[in-house]
CSV table of C-alpha atoms in Angstrom, one decimal:
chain,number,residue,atom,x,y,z
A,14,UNK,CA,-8.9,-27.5,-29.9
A,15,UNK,CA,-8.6,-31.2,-29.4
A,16,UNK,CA,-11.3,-33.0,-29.1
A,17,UNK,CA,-12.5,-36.8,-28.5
A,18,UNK,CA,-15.9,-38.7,-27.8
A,19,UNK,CA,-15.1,-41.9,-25.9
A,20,UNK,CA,-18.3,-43.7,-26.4
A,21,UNK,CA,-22.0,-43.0,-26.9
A,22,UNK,CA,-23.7,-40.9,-29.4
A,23,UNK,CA,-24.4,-37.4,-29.6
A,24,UNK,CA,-28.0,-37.4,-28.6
A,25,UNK,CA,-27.6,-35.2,-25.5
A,26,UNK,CA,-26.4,-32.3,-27.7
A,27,UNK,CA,-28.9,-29.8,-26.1
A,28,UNK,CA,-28.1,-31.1,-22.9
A,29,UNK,CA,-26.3,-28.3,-21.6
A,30,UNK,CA,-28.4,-25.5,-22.9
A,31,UNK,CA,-31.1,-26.5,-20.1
A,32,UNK,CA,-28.7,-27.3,-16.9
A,33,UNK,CA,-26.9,-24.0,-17.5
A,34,UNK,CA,-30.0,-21.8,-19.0
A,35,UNK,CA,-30.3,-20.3,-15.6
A,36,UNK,CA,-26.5,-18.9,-15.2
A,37,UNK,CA,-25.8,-15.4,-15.3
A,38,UNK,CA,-23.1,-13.5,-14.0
A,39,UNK,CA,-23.1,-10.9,-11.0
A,40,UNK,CA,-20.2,-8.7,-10.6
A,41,UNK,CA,-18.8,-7.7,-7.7
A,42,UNK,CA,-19.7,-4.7,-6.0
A,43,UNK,CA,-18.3,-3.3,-2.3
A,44,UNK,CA,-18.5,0.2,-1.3
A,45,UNK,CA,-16.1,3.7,-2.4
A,46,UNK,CA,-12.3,3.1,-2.8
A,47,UNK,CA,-10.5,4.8,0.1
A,48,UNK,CA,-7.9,7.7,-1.2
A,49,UNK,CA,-4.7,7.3,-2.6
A,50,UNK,CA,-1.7,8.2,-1.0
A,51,UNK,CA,2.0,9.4,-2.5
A,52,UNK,CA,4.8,7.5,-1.4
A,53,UNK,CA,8.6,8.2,-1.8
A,54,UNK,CA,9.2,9.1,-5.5
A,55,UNK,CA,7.2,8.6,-8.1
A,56,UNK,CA,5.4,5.3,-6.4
A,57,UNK,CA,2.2,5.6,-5.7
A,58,UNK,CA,0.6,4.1,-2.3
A,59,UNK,CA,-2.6,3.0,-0.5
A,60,UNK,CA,-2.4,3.4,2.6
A,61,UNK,CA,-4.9,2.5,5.4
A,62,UNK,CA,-4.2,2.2,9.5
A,63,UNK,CA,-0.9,0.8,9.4
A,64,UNK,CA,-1.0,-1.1,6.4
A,65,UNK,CA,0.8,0.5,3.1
A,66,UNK,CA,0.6,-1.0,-0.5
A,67,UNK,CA,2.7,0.0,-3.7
A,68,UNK,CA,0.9,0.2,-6.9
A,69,UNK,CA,2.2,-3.1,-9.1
A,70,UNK,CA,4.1,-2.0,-11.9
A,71,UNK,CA,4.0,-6.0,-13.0
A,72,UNK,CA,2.1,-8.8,-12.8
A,73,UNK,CA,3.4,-12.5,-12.7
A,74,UNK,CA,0.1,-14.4,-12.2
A,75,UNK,CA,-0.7,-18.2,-11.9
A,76,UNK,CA,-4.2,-19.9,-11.3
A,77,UNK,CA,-5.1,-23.5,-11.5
A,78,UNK,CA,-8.2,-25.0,-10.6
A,79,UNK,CA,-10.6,-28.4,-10.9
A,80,UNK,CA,-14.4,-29.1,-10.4
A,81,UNK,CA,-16.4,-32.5,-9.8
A,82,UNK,CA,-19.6,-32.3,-9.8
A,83,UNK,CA,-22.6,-35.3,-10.5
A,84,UNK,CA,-25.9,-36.1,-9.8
A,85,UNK,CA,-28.1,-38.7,-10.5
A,86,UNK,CA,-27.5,-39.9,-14.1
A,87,UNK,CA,-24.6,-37.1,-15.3
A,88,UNK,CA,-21.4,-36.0,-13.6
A,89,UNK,CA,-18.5,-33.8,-15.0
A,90,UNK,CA,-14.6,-33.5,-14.1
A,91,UNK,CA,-13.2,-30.4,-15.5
A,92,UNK,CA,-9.1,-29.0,-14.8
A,93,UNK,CA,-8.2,-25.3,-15.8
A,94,UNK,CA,-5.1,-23.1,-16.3
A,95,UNK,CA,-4.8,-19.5,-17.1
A,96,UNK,CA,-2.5,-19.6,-19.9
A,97,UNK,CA,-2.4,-16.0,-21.0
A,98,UNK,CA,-4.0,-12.3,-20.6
A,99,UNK,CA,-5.3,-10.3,-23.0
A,100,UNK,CA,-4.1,-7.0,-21.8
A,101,UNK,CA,-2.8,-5.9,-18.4
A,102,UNK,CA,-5.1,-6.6,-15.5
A,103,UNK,CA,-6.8,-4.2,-13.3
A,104,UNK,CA,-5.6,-4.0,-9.4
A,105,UNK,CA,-8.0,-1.6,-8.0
A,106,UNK,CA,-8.1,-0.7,-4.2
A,107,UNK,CA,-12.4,-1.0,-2.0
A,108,UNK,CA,-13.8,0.2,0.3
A,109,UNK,CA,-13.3,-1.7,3.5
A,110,UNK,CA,-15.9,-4.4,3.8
A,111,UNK,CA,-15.3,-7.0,7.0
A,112,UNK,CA,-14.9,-10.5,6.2
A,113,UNK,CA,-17.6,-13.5,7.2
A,114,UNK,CA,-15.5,-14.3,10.5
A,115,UNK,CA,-15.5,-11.2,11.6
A,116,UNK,CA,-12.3,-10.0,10.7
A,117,UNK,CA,-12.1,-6.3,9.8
A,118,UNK,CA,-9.4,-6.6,6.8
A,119,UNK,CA,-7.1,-3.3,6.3
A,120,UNK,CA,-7.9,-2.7,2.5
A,121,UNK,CA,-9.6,-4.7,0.0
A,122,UNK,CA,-8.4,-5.3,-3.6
A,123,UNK,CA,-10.1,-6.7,-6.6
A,124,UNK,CA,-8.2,-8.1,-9.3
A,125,UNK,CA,-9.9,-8.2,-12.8
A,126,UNK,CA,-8.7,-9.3,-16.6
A,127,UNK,CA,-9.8,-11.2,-19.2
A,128,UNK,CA,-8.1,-14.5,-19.3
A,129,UNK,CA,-7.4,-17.2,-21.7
A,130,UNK,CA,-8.0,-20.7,-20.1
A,131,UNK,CA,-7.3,-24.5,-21.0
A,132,UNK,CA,-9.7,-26.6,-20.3
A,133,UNK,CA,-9.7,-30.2,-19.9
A,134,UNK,CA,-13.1,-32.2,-19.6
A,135,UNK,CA,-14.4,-35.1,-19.2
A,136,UNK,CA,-18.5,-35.8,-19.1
A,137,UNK,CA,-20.3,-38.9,-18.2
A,138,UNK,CA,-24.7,-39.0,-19.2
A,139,UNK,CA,-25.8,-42.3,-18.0
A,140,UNK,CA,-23.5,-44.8,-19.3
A,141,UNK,CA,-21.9,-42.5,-22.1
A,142,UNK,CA,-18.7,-40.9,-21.9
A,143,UNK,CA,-17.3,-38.0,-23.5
A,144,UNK,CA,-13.6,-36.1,-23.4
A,145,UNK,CA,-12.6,-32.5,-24.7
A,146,UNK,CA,-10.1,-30.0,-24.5
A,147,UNK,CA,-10.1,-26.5,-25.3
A,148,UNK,CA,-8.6,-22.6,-25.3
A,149,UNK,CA,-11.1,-20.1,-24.4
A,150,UNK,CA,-11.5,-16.9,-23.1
A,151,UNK,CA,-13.5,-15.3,-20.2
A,152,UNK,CA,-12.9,-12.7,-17.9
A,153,UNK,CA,-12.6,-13.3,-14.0
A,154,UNK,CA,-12.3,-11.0,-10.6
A,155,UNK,CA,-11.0,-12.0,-7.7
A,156,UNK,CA,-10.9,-10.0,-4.8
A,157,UNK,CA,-8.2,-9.9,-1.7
A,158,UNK,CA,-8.3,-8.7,1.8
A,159,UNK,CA,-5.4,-8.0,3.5
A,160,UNK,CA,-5.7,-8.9,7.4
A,161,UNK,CA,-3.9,-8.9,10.8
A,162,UNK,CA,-3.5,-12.6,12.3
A,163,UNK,CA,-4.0,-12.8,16.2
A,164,UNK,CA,-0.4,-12.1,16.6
A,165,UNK,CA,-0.4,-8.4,14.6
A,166,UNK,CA,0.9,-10.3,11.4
A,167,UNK,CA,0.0,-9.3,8.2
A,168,UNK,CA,-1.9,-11.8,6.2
A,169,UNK,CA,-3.3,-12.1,2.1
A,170,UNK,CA,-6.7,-13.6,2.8
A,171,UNK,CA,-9.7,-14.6,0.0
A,172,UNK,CA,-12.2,-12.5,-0.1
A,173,UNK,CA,-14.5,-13.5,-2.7
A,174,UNK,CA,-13.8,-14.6,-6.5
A,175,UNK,CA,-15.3,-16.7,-9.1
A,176,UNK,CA,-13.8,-18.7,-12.0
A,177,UNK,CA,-15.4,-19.6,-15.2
A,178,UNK,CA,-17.4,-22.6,-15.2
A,179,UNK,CA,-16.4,-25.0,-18.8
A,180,UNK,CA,-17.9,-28.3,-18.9
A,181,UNK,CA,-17.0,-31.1,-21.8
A,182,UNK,CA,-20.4,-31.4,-24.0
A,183,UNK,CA,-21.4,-34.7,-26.0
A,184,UNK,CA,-20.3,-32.9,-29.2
A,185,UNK,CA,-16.6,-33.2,-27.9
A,186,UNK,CA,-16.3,-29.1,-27.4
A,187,UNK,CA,-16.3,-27.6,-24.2
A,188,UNK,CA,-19.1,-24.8,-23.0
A,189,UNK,CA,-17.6,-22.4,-20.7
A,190,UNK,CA,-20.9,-20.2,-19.1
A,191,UNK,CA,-21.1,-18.7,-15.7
A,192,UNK,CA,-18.6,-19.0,-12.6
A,193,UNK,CA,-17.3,-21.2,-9.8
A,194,UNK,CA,-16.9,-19.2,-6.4
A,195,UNK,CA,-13.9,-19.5,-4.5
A,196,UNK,CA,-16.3,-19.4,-1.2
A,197,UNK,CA,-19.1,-21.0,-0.5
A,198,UNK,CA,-22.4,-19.6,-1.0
A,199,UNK,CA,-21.2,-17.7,-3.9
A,200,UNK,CA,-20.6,-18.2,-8.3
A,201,UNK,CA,-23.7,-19.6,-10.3
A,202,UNK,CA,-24.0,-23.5,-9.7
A,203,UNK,CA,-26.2,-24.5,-7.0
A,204,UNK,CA,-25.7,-24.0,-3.3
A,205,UNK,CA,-28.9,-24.9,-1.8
A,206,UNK,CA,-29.5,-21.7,0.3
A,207,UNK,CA,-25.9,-21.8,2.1
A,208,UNK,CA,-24.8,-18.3,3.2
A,209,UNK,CA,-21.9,-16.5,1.2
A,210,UNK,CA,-19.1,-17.4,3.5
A,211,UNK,CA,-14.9,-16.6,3.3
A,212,UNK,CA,-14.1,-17.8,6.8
A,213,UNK,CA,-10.6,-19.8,6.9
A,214,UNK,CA,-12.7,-22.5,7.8
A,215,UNK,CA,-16.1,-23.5,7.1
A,216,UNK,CA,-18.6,-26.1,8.1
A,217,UNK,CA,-22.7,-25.6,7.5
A,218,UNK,CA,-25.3,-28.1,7.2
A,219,UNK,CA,-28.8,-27.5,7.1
A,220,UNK,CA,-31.2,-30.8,7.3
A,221,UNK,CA,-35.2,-30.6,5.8
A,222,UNK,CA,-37.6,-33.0,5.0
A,223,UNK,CA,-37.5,-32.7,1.2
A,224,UNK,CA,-33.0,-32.6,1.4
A,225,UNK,CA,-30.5,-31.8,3.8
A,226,UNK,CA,-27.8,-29.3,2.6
A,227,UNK,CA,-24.1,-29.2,3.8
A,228,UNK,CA,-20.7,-27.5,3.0
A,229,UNK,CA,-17.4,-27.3,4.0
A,230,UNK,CA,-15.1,-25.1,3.3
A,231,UNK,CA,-10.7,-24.3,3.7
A,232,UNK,CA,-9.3,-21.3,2.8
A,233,UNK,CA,-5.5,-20.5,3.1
A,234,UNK,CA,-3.9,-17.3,4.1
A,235,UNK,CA,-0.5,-16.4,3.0
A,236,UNK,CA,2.2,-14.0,5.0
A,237,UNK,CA,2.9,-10.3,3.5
A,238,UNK,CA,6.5,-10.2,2.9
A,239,UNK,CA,6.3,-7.4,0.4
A,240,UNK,CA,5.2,-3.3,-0.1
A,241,UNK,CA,3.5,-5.6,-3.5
A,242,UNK,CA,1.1,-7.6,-3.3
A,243,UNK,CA,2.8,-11.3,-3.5
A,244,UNK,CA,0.8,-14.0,-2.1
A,245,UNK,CA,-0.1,-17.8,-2.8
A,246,UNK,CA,-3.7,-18.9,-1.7
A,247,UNK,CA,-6.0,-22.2,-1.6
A,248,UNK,CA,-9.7,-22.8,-2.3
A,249,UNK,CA,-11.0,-25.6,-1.3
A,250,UNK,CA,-15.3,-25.9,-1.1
A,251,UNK,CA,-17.9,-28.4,-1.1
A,252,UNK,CA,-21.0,-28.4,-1.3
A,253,UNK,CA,-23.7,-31.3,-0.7
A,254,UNK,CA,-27.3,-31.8,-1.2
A,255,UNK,CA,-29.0,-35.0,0.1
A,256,UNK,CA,-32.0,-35.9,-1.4
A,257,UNK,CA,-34.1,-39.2,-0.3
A,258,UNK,CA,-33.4,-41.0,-3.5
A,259,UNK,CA,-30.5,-38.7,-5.0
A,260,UNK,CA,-27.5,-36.6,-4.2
A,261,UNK,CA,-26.2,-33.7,-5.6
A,262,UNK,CA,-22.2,-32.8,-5.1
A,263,UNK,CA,-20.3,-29.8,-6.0
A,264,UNK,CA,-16.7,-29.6,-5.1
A,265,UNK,CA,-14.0,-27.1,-6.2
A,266,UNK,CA,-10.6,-26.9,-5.5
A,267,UNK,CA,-8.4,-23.9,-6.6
A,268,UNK,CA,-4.8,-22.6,-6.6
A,269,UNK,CA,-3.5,-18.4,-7.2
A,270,UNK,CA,-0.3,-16.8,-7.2
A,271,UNK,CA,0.3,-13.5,-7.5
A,272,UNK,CA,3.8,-11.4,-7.6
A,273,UNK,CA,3.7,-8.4,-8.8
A,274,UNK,CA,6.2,-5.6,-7.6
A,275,UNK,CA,8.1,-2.7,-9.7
A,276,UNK,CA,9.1,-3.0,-12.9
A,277,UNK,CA,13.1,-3.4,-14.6
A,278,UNK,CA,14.1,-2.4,-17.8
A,279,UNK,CA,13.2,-5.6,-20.0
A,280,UNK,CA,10.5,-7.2,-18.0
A,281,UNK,CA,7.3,-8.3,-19.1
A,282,UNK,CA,4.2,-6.5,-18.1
A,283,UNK,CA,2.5,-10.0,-17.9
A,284,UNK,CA,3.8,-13.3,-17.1
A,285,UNK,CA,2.3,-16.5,-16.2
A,286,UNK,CA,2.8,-19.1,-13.5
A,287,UNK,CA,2.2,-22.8,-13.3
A,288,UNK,CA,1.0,-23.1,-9.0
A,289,UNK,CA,0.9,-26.3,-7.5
A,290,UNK,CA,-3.1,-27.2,-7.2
């Protein structure tokens, strides 16, 4: 781990242990898995309506993703890659569960592994600066719906996902505790009472007295063009809290791609992209 204090001193060591004592992780939950199907050989597909799905005997995956956040005297940049798995991850078919916009999806996938993740941070407290980098690891889930577009095209949408939050510390190390969401209104920072939401596109605000709360959100389908799941997908969220004297900003910005498809003699189980954020 590299690591580098740009200025300051380390007074604000227990910073972090009160902004994210409240962070705990929920996993994802939707209903029964619908039954397997068998396929032409020994393949094995999921099939539901018209929609049919190989099992992936491989996995090339990619994921990129940033976060700025700040508020009143501190504020935080952090940039993450997936740089490796530990193991093989888990592509497990839902039950079908219909998206925010309406959309009822064909099937529903969740993704799940335990990732290591390079983190690159950079804090400021007041007028103090700090920088670190750091390999850690921490497991992740993602889930995917695939959809019909207006014109019967099939379509890789986001469902819901979450990404480990890591935040540079003035000790020069990076804490990595709780998760980002891919959509808004979901992971462990704060979102000011806005809904869970996966629509394509997003807007909410929300004025009171005491702050006025707003979001906007793009999300990014990609076109099926495989029996595999292959896909590329954007996440791109704000959220906004405006209080009279103070304003709290939250944005996240993430890229994922996924090939998978079946394996040939000699190929990796695993690899790993580098997607353009």
């Amino acid at each position: 781990m590299e690591q580098r204090r740009m200025t300051g001193s380390g007074m604000w060591t227990n910073f972090f242990a009160g902004v994210l004592a409240a962070i705990a992780f929920s996993p994802v939950c939707l209903s029964a898995a619908p039954e397997l199907a068998t396929a032409n050989g020994n393949d094995t597909a999921i099939t539901q309506n018209s929609v049919q799905m190989l099992e992936p005997e491989y996995f090339k995956l990619g994921i990129k993703y940033t976060n700025t956040t700040y508020k009143g005297y501190y504020s935080w940049i952090t940039s993450a890659r997936l740089v490796g798995i530990e193991g093989i991850p888990g592509w497990q078919t839902l039950g079908l569960s219909m998206l925010t916009d309406g959309t009822m999806p064909s099937l529903v996938y969740t993704l799940n592994f335990v990732g290591v993740w390079e983190f690159v941070g950079e804090l400021t407290l007041y007028d103090e600066h700090f920088y670190a980098t750091a390999r850690q690891k921490a497991d992740c889930a993602l889930v995917f719906a695939l959809t019909e577009d207006e014109n019967g095209n099939a379509k890789w949408r986001i469902y819901k996902g979450r990404l480990p939050i890591a935040v540079a510390t003035s000790e020069g190390g990076i804490n990595v505790s709780g998760y980002w969401g891919l959509c808004v209104g979901d992971g462990d920072t704060t979102t000011g009472g806005i809904p869970f939401n996966n629509d394509l596109s997003y807007e909410y605000r929300e004025p009171h007295e005491a702050a006025t709360t707003s979001a906007s959100q793009t999300l990014t389908a990609s076109e099926c063009i495989s029996n595999y799941p292959v896909f590329a997908l954007l996440s791109d969220n704000i959220v906004r809290i405006e209080f009279p004297d103070d304003t709290y900003y939250d944005h996240t910005r993430a890229a994922i791609t996924l090939e998978t498809g079946a394996k040939e003699p000699g190929m990796e189980d695993v690899t790993i992209l580098d997607p353009e954020l």
